[in-house]
Short mmCIF file of C-alpha atoms and ligand atoms in Angstrom, two decimals:
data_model
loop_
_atom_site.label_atom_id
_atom_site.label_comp_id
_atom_site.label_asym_id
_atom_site.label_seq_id
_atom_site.Cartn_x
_atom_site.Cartn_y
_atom_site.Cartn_z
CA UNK P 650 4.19 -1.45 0.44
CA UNK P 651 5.44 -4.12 -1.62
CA UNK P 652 6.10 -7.81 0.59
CA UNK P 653 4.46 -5.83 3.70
CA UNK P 654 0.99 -4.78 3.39
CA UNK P 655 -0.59 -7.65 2.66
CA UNK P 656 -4.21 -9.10 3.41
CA UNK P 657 -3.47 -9.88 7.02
CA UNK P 658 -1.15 -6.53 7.96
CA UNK P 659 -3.85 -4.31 6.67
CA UNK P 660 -6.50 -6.05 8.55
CA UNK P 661 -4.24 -6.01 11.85
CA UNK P 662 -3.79 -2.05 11.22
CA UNK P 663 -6.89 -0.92 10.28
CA UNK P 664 -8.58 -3.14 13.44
CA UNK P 665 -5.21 -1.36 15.86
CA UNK P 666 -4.51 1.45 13.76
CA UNK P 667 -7.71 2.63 13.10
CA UNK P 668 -6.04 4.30 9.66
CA UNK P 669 -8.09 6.30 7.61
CA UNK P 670 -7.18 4.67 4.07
CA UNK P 671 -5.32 1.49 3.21
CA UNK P 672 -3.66 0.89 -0.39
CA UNK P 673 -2.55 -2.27 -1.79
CA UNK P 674 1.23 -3.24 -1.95
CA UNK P 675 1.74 -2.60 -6.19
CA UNK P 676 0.75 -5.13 -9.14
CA UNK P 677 2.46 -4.63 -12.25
CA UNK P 678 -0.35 -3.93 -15.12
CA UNK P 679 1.77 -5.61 -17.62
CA UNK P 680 2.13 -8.38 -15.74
CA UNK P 681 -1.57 -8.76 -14.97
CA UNK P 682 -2.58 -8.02 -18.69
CA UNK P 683 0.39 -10.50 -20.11
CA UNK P 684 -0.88 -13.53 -18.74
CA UNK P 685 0.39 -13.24 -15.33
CA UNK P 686 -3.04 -12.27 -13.47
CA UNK P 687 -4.26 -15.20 -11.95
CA UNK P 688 -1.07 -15.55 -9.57
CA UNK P 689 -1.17 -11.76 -8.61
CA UNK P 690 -5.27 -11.13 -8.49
CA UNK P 691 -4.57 -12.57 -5.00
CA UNK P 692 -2.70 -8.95 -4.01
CA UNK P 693 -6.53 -7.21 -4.97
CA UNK P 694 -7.96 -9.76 -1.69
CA UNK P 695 -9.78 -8.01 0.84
CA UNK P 696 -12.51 -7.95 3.35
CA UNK P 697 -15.12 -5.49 3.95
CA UNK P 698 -13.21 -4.36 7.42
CA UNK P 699 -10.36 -3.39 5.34
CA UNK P 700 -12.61 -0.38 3.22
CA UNK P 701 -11.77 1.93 1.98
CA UNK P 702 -9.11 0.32 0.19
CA UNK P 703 -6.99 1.98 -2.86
CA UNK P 704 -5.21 -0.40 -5.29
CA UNK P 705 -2.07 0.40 -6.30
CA UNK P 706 -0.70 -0.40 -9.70
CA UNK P 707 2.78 0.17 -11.69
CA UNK P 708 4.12 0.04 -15.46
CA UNK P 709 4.67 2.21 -18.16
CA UNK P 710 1.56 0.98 -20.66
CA UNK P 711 -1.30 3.37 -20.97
CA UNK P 712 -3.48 1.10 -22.70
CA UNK P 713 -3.25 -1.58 -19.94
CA UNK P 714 -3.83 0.92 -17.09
CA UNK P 715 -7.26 1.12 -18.66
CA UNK P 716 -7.90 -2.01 -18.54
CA UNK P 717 -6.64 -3.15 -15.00
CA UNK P 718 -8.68 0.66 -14.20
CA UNK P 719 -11.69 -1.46 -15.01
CA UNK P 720 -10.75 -4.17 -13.52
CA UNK P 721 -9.81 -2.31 -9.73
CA UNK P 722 -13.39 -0.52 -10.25
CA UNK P 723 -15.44 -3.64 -10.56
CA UNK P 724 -13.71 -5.82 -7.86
CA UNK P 725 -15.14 -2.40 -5.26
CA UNK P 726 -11.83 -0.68 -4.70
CA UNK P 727 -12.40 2.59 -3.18
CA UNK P 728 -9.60 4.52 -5.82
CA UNK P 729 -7.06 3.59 -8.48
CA UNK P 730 -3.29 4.42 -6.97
CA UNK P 731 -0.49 4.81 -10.08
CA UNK P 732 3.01 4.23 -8.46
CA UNK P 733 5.37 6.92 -9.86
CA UNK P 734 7.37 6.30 -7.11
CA UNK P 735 9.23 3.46 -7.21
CA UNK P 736 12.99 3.40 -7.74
CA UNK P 737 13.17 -0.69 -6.90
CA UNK P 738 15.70 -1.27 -10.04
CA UNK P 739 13.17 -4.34 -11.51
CA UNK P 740 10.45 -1.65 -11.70
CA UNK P 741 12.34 1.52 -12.99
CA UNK P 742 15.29 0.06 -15.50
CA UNK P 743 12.45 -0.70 -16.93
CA UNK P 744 11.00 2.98 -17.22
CA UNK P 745 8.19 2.24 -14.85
CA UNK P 746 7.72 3.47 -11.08
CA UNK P 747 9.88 6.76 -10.36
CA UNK P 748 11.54 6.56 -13.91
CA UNK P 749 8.26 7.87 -15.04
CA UNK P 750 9.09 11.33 -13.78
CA UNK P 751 11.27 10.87 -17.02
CA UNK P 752 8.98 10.35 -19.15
CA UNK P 753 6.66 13.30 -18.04
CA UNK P 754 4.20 13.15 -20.89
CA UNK P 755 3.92 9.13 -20.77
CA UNK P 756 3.28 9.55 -16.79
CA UNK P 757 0.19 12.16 -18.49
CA UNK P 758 -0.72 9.69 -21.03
CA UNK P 759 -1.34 6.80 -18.32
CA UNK P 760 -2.88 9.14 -15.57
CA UNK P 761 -5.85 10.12 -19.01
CA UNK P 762 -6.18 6.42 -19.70
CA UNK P 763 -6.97 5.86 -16.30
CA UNK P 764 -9.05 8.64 -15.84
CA UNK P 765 -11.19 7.55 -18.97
CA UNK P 766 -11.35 3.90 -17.77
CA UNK P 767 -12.57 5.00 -14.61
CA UNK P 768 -15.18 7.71 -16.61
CA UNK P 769 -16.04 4.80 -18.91
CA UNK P 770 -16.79 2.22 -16.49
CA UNK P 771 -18.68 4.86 -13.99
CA UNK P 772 -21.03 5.12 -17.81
CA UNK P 773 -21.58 1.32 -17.57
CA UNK P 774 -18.48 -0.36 -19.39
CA UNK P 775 -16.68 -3.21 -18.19
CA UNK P 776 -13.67 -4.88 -18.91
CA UNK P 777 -15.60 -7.85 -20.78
CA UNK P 778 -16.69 -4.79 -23.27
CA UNK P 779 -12.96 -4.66 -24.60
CA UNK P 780 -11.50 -6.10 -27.52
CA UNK P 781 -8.22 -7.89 -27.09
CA UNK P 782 -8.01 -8.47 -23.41
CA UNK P 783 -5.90 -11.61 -22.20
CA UNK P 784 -8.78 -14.51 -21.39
CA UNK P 785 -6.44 -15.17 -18.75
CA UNK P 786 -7.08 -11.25 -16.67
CA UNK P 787 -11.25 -12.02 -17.79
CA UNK P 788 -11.03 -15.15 -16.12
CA UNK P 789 -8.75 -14.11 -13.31
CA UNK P 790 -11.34 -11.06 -12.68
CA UNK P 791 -14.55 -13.27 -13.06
CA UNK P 792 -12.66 -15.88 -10.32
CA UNK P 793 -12.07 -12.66 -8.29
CA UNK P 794 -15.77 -11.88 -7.99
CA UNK P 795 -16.61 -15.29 -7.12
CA UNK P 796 -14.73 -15.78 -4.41
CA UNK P 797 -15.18 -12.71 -2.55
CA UNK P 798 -18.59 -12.74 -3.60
CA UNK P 799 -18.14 -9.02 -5.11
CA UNK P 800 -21.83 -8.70 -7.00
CA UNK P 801 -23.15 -5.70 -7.25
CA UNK P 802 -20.37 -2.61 -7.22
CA UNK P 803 -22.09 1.46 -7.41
CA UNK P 804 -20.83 2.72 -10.64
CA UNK P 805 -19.14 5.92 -9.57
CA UNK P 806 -16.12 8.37 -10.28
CA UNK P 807 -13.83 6.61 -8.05
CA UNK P 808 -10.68 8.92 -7.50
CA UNK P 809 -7.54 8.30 -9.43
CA UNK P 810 -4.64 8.98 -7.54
CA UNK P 811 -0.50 9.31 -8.40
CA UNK P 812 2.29 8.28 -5.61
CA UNK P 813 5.42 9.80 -6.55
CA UNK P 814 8.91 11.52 -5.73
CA UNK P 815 10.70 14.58 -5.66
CA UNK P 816 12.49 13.66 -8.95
CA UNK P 817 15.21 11.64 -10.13
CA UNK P 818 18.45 12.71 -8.40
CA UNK P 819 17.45 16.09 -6.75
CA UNK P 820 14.16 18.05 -6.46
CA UNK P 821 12.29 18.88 -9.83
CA UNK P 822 9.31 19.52 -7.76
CA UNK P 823 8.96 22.59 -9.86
CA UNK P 824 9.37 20.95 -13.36
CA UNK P 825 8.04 17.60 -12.63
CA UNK P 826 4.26 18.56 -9.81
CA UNK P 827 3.17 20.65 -13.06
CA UNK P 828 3.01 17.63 -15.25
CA UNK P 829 1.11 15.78 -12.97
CA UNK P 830 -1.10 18.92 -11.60
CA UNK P 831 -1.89 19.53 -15.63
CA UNK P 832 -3.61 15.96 -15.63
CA UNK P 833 -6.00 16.66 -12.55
CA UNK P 834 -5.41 13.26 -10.52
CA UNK P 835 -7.98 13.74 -7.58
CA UNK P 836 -5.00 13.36 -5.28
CA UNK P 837 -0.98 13.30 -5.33
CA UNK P 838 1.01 11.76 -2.71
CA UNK P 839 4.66 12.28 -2.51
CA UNK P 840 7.37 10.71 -0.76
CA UNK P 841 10.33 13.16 -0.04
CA UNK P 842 13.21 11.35 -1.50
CA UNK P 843 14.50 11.41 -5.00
CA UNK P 844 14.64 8.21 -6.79
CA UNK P 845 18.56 8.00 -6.46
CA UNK P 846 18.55 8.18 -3.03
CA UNK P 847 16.00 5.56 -2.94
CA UNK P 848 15.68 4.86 0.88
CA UNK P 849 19.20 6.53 2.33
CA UNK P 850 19.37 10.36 3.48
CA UNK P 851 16.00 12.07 5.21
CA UNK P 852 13.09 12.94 3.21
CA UNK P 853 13.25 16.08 2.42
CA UNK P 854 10.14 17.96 4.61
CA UNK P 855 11.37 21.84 2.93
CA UNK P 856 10.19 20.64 -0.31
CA UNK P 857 7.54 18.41 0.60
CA UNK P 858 6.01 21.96 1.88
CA UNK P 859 6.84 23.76 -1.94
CA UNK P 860 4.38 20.95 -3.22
CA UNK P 861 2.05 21.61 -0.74
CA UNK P 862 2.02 25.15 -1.72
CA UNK P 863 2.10 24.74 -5.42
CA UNK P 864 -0.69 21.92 -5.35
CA UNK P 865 -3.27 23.96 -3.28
CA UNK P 866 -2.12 27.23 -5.66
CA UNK P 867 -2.93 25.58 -8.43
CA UNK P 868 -5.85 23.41 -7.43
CA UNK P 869 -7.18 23.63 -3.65
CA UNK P 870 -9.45 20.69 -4.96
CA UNK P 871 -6.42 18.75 -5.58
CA UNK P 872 -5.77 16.67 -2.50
CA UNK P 873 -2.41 16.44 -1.04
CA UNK P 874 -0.69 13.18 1.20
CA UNK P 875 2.83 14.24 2.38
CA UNK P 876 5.47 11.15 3.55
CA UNK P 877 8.39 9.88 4.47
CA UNK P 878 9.98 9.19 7.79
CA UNK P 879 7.05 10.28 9.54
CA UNK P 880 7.19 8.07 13.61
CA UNK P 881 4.29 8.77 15.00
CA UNK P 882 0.67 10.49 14.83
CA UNK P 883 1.68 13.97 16.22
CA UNK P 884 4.86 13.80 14.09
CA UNK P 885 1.98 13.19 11.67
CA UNK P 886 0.19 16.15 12.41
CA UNK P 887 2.95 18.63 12.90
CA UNK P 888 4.25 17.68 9.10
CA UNK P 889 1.07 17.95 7.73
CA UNK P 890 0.58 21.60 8.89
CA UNK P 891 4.27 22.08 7.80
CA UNK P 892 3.46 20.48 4.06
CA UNK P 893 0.10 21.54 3.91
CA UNK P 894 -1.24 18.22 3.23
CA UNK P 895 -4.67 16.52 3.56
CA UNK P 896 -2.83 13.23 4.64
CA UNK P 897 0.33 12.12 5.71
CA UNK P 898 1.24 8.29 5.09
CA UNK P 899 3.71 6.37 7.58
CA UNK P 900 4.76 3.36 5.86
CA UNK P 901 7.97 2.08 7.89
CA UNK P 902 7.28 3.07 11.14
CA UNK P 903 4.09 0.91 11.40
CA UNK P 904 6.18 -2.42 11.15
CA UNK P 905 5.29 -4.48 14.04
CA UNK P 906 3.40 -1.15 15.38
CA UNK P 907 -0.22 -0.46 14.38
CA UNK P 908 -0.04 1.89 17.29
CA UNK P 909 1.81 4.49 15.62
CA UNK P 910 -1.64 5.58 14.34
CA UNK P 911 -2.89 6.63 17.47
CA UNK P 912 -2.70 9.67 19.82
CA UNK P 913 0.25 9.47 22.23
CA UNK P 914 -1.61 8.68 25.31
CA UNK P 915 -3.37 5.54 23.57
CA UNK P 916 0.00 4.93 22.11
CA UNK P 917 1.82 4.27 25.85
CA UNK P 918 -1.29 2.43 27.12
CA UNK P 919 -1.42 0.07 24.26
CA UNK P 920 2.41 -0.63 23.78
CA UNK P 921 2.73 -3.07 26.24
CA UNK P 922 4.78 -6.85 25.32
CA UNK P 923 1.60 -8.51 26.15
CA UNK P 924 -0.28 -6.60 23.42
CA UNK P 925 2.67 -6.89 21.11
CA UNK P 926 2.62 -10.92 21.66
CA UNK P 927 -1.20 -10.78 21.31
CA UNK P 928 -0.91 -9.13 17.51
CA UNK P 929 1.74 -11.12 16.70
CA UNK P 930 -0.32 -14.05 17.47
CA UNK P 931 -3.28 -12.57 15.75
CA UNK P 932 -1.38 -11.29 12.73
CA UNK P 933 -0.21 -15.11 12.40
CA UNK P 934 -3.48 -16.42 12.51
CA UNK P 935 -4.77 -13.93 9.83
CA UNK P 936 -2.14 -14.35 7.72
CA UNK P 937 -2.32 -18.33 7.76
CA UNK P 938 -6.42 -18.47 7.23
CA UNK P 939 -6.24 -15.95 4.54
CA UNK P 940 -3.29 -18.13 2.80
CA UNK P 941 -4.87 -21.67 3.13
CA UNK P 942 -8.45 -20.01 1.94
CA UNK P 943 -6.10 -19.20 -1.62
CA UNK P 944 -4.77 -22.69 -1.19
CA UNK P 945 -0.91 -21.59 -0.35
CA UNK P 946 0.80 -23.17 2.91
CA UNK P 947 3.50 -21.20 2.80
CA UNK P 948 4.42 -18.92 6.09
CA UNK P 949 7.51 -17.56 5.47
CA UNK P 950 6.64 -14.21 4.25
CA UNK P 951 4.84 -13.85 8.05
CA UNK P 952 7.99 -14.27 9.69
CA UNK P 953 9.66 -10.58 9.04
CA UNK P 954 6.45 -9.06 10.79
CA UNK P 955 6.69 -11.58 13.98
CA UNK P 956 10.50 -10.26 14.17
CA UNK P 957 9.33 -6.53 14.39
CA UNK P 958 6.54 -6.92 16.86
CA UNK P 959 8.94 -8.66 19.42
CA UNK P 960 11.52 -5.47 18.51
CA UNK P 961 13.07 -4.41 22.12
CA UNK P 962 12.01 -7.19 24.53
CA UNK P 963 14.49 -9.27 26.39
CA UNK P 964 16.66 -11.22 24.83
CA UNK P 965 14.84 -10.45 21.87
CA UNK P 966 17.83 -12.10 19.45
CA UNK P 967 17.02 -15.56 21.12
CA UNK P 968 12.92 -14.96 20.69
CA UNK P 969 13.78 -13.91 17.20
CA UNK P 970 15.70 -17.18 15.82
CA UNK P 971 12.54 -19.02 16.96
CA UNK P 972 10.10 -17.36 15.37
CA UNK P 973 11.39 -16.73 12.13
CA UNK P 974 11.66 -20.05 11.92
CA UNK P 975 8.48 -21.12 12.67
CA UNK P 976 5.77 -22.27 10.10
CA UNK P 977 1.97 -21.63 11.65
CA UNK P 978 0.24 -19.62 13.99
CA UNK P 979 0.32 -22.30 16.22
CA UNK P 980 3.83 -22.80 16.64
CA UNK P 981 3.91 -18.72 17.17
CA UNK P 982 1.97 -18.97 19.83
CA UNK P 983 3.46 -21.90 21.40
CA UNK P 984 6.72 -19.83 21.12
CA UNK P 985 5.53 -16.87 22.37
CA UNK P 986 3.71 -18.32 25.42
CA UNK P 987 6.41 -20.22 26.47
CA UNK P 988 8.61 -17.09 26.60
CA UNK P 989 6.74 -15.21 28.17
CA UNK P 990 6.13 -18.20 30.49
CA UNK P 991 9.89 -18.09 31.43
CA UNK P 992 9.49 -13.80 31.54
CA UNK P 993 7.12 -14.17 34.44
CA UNK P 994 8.98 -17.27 36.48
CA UNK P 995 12.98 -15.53 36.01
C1 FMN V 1399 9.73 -2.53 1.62
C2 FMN V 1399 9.07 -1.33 1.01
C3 FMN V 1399 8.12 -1.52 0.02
C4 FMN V 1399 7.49 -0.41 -0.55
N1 FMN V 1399 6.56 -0.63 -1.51
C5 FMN V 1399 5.87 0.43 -2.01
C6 FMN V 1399 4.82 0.23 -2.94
O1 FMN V 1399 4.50 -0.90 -3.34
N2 FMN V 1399 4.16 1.33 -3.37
C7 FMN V 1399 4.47 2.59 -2.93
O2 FMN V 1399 3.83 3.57 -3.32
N3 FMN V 1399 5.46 2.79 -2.07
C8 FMN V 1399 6.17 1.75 -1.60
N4 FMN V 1399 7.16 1.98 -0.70
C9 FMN V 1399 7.46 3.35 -0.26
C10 FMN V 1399 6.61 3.72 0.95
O3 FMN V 1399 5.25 3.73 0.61
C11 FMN V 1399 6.99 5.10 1.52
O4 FMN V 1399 6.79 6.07 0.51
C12 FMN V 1399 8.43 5.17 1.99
O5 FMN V 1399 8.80 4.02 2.70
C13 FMN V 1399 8.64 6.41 2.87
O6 FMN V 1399 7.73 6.44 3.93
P1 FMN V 1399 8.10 5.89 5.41
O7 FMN V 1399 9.35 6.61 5.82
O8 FMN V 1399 6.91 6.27 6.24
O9 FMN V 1399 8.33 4.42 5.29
C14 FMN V 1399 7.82 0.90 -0.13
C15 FMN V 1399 8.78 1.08 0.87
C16 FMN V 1399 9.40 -0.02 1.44
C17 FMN V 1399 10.43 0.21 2.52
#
């Protein structure tokens, strides 16, 4: 999720969460093949506690989905993600995202050049083998390697996989899934909103269940992830009997809650303020280490995810104005100690 799911909150829930997979928040493939890779190579970072990790990408350019296909297969991600999901208007005004379900046989054209990419570099190509590639994505990719020490990556058929919607402003499941079911992505994952309602409404769980239906008709090899609005693990479970998916994906509800992964009865003995203050503090830490490793001091994108983990405590607006103003783990934890501090004495 794009400005959430960072380095440090997939490390915090994988570690908590104990989540099956983990994908990437999205990097624009034109962006990283126009020059603009070596400030966004930093959204591929990741450890070896965060695997298996899919990278997500976005735009509306076959020919650089090949290339960035490449590039996600030699830095050891465990899958290539292609958003067709997005209706953010800076990603689909400009026919990228969820305005690909417009463009049916462009969203065809990038799922094959990904596929071949993938094909090609499982036969021993790599992204130095093509003609034409910015130096700037070469060097940003070579950097990559260096610094997380990435040497020596199995050449295999890593899955390619397509996030996407119901349709663009009410459910073309039955027009649109045959499109992408015709290309053979190794899974599709689809959120259960249309692109016009963006984030407003309920996702829609009736037709998330069609796809399920039609996917597993057409291809049982075809793996399914069903989501949006799921809360909680057994809500988890119950929808993905209901949509007869392989996965369900909770995106919001995991803000300031790695818990929501887990069984219910972990779930109450976990959520306690302590453990809350404890991730928060940890999450900080991670966050700032990870940032001053890629030489960047700045904390402010941390503070959102402090705000949610203290969601519900007393006098949680007061807590709140602190720490979204604070600038390091250290001053987090000063906060939060000192509150809780005053908890225990009032
Ligand atoms: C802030 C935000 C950023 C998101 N960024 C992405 C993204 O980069 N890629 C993606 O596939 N979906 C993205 N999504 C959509 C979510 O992955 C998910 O489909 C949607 O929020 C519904 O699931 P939920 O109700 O469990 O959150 C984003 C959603 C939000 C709220």
């Amino acid at each position: 999720m794009d400005g959430v799911t960072d380095f440090a909150f997939r490390s915090i829930v994988k570690k908590y969460g104990q989540v099956d997979y983990l994908w990437t928040e999205f990097v624009s493939v034109e962006a990283l093949c126009r020059g603009a890779a070596p400030n966004l190579i930093h959204h591929f970072d990741y450890d070896a506690e965060q695997k298996p990790l899919v990278a997500q990408v976005f735009g509306k350019t076959p020919e650089y989905f090949y290339l960035v296909a490449l590039l996600v297969a030699e830095l050891g991600f465990a899958g290539v993600d292609i958003n067709m999901g997005c209706p953010a208007k800076t990603v689909a005004q400009s026919g990228a995202g969820a305005a690909l379900i417009k463009q049916p046989q462009l969203a065809q054209a990038i799922i094959e050049q990904t596929k071949q990419a993938i094909l090609d570099w499982a036969n021993g190509k790599n992204l130095n083998d093509c003609k034409n590639v910015n130096p700037k994505l070469l060097r940003a990719l070579a950097e990559q390697k260096n610094f997380w020490q990435i040497k020596t990556v199995k050449r295999q058929l890593l899955p390619v996989s397509v996030k996407t919607r119901l349709g663009i402003d009410s459910n073309q499941i039955k027009t649109w899934l045959p499109y992408l079911l015709a290309s053979k992505p190794d899974l599709i994952s689809i959120h259960g909103r249309t692109l016009k309602q963006s984030y407003s409404g309920e996702a829609d769980w009736q037709a998330l269940a069609e796809a399920g239906k039609m996917i597993k008709k057409h291809d049982p090899n075809i793996q399914y992830f069903a989501n949006g609005d799921v809360k909680d693990y057994e809500e988890a479970m119950s929808k993905a009997h209901l949509a007869q998916a392989d996965g369900i994906m909770i995106g919001r509800a995991s803000y300031g809650n790695p818990f929501v992964f887990l069984p219910l009865a972990e779930r109450q003995r976990l959520a306690t303020s302590k453990n809350f203050f404890a991730l928060a503090i940890e999450h900080a830490e991670i966050f700032e280490k990870h940032n001053l490793a890629r030489g960047n001091d700045k904390f402010f994108s941390m503070r959102k995810h402090l705000a949610w983990y203290i969601k519900g405590v007393a006098n949680a607006a007061q807590l709140r104005s602190q720490l979204v103003k604070s600038n390091s783990a250290q001053e987090v934890k000063a906060i939060l100690n000192k509150y809780q501090d005053e908890q225990s004495t009032s």
